[in-house]
GROMACS .gro file of C-alpha atoms in nm:
model
  183
    1LYS     CA    1  13.751  -1.281   4.013
    2ALA     CA    2  14.002  -1.032   4.081
    3ARG     CA    3  13.854  -1.069   4.412
    4ALA     CA    4  14.029  -1.447   4.380
    5GLY     CA    5  14.276  -1.311   4.179
    6LEU     CA    6  14.345  -1.119   4.446
    7ALA     CA    7  14.379  -1.384   4.766
    8GLN     CA    8  14.532  -1.590   4.522
    9ALA     CA    9  14.889  -1.347   4.519
   10ASP     CA   10  14.861  -1.392   4.918
   11ARG     CA   11  14.950  -1.782   4.896
   12ALA     CA   12  15.258  -1.860   4.883
   13PRO     CA   13  15.333  -2.112   4.537
   14ASN     CA   14  15.250  -2.546   4.609
   15PRO     CA   15  15.508  -2.718   4.814
   16MET     CA   16  15.747  -2.865   4.556
   17ILE     CA   17  15.988  -3.199   4.668
   18GLU     CA   18  16.313  -3.157   4.445
   19LEU     CA   19  16.552  -3.432   4.411
   20MET     CA   20  16.876  -3.378   4.232
   21ILE     CA   21  17.103  -3.644   4.174
   22GLY     CA   22  17.472  -3.546   3.974
   23PHE     CA   23  17.808  -3.316   4.099
   24PRO     CA   24  17.792  -2.949   4.222
   25ILE     CA   25  18.032  -2.826   3.906
   26ASP     CA   26  18.139  -2.502   4.115
   27GLY     CA   27  18.263  -2.729   4.442
   28LEU     CA   28  18.111  -2.624   4.711
   29SER     CA   29  17.848  -2.908   4.794
   30GLY     CA   30  17.497  -2.702   4.845
   31ALA     CA   31  17.422  -2.554   4.520
   32PRO     CA   32  17.044  -2.735   4.520
   33ALA     CA   33  16.943  -2.667   4.785
   34MET     CA   34  17.106  -2.276   4.796
   35GLY     CA   35  16.902  -2.264   4.429
   36MET     CA   36  16.527  -2.379   4.662
   37ALA     CA   37  16.621  -2.074   4.898
   38VAL     CA   38  16.642  -1.878   4.674
   39GLN     CA   39  16.397  -1.916   4.539
   40GLN     CA   40  16.167  -1.933   4.811
   41LEU     CA   41  16.302  -1.558   4.900
   42THR     CA   42  16.242  -1.464   4.604
   43TRP     CA   43  15.855  -1.595   4.670
   44LEU     CA   44  15.852  -1.415   4.993
   45TRP     CA   45  16.062  -1.041   4.863
   46THR     CA   46  15.782  -0.977   4.524
   47ARG     CA   47  15.450  -0.973   4.747
   48PRO     CA   48  15.377  -0.692   4.892
   49HIS     CA   49  15.422  -0.573   4.518
   50ARG     CA   50  15.207  -0.915   4.375
   51LEU     CA   51  14.934  -0.839   4.590
   52ALA     CA   52  14.953  -0.457   4.548
   53ALA     CA   53  14.924  -0.579   4.140
   54ALA     CA   54  14.609  -0.789   4.216
   55ASP     CA   55  14.527  -0.540   4.456
   56ALA     CA   56  14.457  -0.306   4.198
   57ASP     CA   57  14.378  -0.526   3.975
   58ARG     CA   58  14.077  -0.523   4.160
   59GLN     CA   59  14.008  -0.210   4.224
   60ALA     CA   60  14.043  -0.168   3.838
   61ALA     CA   61  13.787  -0.405   3.777
   62ILE     CA   62  13.537  -0.256   3.987
   63LEU     CA   63  13.576   0.091   3.890
   64SER     CA   64  13.500  -0.099   3.491
   65ALA     CA   65  13.159  -0.209   3.694
   66GLY     CA   66  13.103   0.080   3.784
   67ASP     CA   67  13.166   0.247   3.485
   68ALA     CA   68  12.961  -0.017   3.297
   69VAL     CA   69  12.645   0.022   3.531
   70ILE     CA   70  12.641   0.416   3.483
   71ASN     CA   71  12.661   0.426   3.084
   72LEU     CA   72  12.405   0.155   3.123
   73ASP     CA   73  12.141   0.330   3.317
   74ALA     CA   74  12.223   0.692   3.155
   75MET     CA   75  12.221   0.541   2.788
   76VAL     CA   76  11.868   0.383   2.936
   77ARG     CA   77  11.723   0.685   3.128
   78ARG     CA   78  11.835   0.835   2.775
   79ARG     CA   79  11.602   0.603   2.531
   80HIS     CA   80  11.326   0.597   2.771
   81ALA     CA   81  11.278   0.970   2.855
   82ASN     CA   82  11.277   0.952   2.401
   83ALA     CA   83  11.047   0.702   2.431
   84VAL     CA   84  10.828   0.955   2.627
   85ASN     CA   85  10.877   1.207   2.474
   86ALA     CA   86  10.783   0.980   2.140
   87GLU     CA   87  10.459   0.845   2.251
   88ARG     CA   88  10.334   1.218   2.413
   89ARG     CA   89  10.413   1.338   2.014
   90ALA     CA   90  10.249   1.051   1.877
   91GLU     CA   91   9.896   1.081   2.091
   92LEU     CA   92   9.925   1.512   2.028
   93ASP     CA   93   9.937   1.413   1.638
   94HIS     CA   94   9.643   1.227   1.681
   95GLU     CA   95   9.467   1.436   1.807
   96TYR     CA   96   9.542   1.696   1.616
   97ALA     CA   97   9.489   1.415   1.351
   98VAL     CA   98   9.138   1.423   1.528
   99SER     CA   99   9.054   1.739   1.478
  100THR     CA  100   9.137   1.830   1.206
  101ALA     CA  101   8.976   1.572   0.997
  102GLY     CA  102   8.663   1.724   1.213
  103PHE     CA  103   8.716   2.021   1.100
  104LEU     CA  104   8.721   1.939   0.710
  105VAL     CA  105   8.342   1.778   0.842
  106ILE     CA  106   8.225   2.163   0.966
  107LEU     CA  107   8.388   2.329   0.614
  108GLU     CA  108   8.255   2.078   0.392
  109ALA     CA  109   7.883   2.142   0.556
  110LEU     CA  110   7.955   2.513   0.487
  111LEU     CA  111   8.008   2.486   0.167
  112ASP     CA  112   7.741   2.300   0.119
  113VAL     CA  113   7.529   2.589   0.298
  114GLY     CA  114   7.705   2.829   0.119
  115GLU     CA  115   7.888   2.991   0.409
  116ALA     CA  116   8.250   2.888   0.283
  117SER     CA  117   8.478   2.850  -0.013
  118ARG     CA  118   8.587   2.524  -0.173
  119ILE     CA  119   8.945   2.597  -0.131
  120ASP     CA  120   8.910   2.660   0.268
  121VAL     CA  121   8.781   2.338   0.244
  122ASP     CA  122   9.084   2.230  -0.038
  123ARG     CA  123   9.342   2.405   0.267
  124MET     CA  124   9.171   2.169   0.491
  125LEU     CA  125   9.153   1.883   0.333
  126VAL     CA  126   9.540   1.915   0.256
  127GLU     CA  127   9.612   2.024   0.620
  128SER     CA  128   9.388   1.712   0.768
  129ASN     CA  129   9.582   1.476   0.552
  130HIS     CA  130   9.899   1.560   0.623
  131ALA     CA  131   9.830   1.545   1.003
  132ARG     CA  132   9.722   1.228   0.931
  133VAL     CA  133  10.055   1.123   0.762
  134SER     CA  134  10.194   1.287   1.030
  135ALA     CA  135  10.018   1.122   1.291
  136GLU     CA  136  10.101   0.795   1.146
  137ALA     CA  137  10.437   0.859   1.137
  138SER     CA  138  10.499   1.019   1.480
  139MET     CA  139  10.275   0.635   1.556
  140SER     CA  140  10.608   0.445   1.411
  141THR     CA  141  10.869   0.674   1.533
  142ALA     CA  142  10.728   0.649   1.890
  143ARG     CA  143  10.725   0.226   1.789
  144LEU     CA  144  11.119   0.266   1.715
  145ALA     CA  145  11.203   0.405   2.051
  146ARG     CA  146  10.986   0.198   2.195
  147LEU     CA  147  11.257  -0.097   2.017
  148GLU     CA  148  11.515   0.149   2.093
  149LEU     CA  149  11.409   0.159   2.491
  150LEU     CA  150  11.479  -0.259   2.530
  151SER     CA  151  11.722  -0.284   2.332
  152ALA     CA  152  11.892  -0.088   2.543
  153MET     CA  153  11.764  -0.335   2.837
  154ASP     CA  154  11.902  -0.600   2.680
  155ILE     CA  155  11.573  -0.801   2.617
  156PRO     CA  156  11.550  -0.645   2.198
  157ASP     CA  157  11.316  -0.983   2.125
  158ALA     CA  158  11.028  -0.835   2.376
  159ASP     CA  159  10.704  -0.711   2.215
  160PRO     CA  160  10.730  -0.333   2.171
  161ASP     CA  161  10.379  -0.238   2.192
  162PHE     CA  162  10.399  -0.199   2.565
  163GLU     CA  163  10.261   0.083   2.712
  164VAL     CA  164  10.540   0.374   2.874
  165SER     CA  165  10.494   0.509   3.189
  166GLY     CA  166  10.639   0.884   3.188
  167ALA     CA  167  10.685   1.031   3.571
  168ALA     CA  168  10.388   1.001   3.707
  169ALA     CA  169  10.320   1.187   4.109
  170ASP     CA  170  10.139   0.776   4.188
  171GLU     CA  171  10.432   0.592   4.034
  172GLU     CA  172  10.786   0.506   4.203
  173PRO     CA  173  11.007   0.701   4.193
  174LEU     CA  174  11.368   0.606   3.956
  175PRO     CA  175  11.653   0.626   4.144
  176SER     CA  176  11.858   0.946   4.104
  177GLU     CA  177  12.217   0.985   3.906
  178GLU     CA  178  12.408   1.100   4.173
  179LEU     CA  179  12.247   0.743   4.368
  180VAL     CA  180  12.341   0.595   4.072
  181ILE     CA  181  12.672   0.679   4.092
  182ASP     CA  182  12.704   0.624   4.465
  183LEU     CA  183  12.576   0.289   4.447
   0.00000   0.00000   0.00000
């Protein structure tokens, strides 16, 4: 659109045919023709300024589009990092919940044979339940992070139960921020 505005600023106005009927009131017979010549001279005189203004508008549109791309890239990168970290946190919390549940089973077996106290079993029961609730909360946080990532990519209606890939060695690397800025 800005490029079209620049091209339009370089073109002369559409040709006009004017017919004037009447008497010149200033006593000169060429007043209407002189008016037409001034209009054309004004267009030629202001042409460089109109071209410079249209070119400035074009450059501003390019910079504005570039700024929008860089901001979108930064937002998607942040939300992707949040989603990857939330997934890793959910995995760790799940593993901790499984290990505390296993340790609770071991302590209950030790209690049955008289090698552990009831207080230790109760403490582990509380810790196991706390770990299970934390794991569920981490899974909800990871799902929310994936939804925010989808929203940043402008596809909020997509299925949020997708696998978020991190920066693995066998994957194609993401373009660097410097490359995005240069582009």
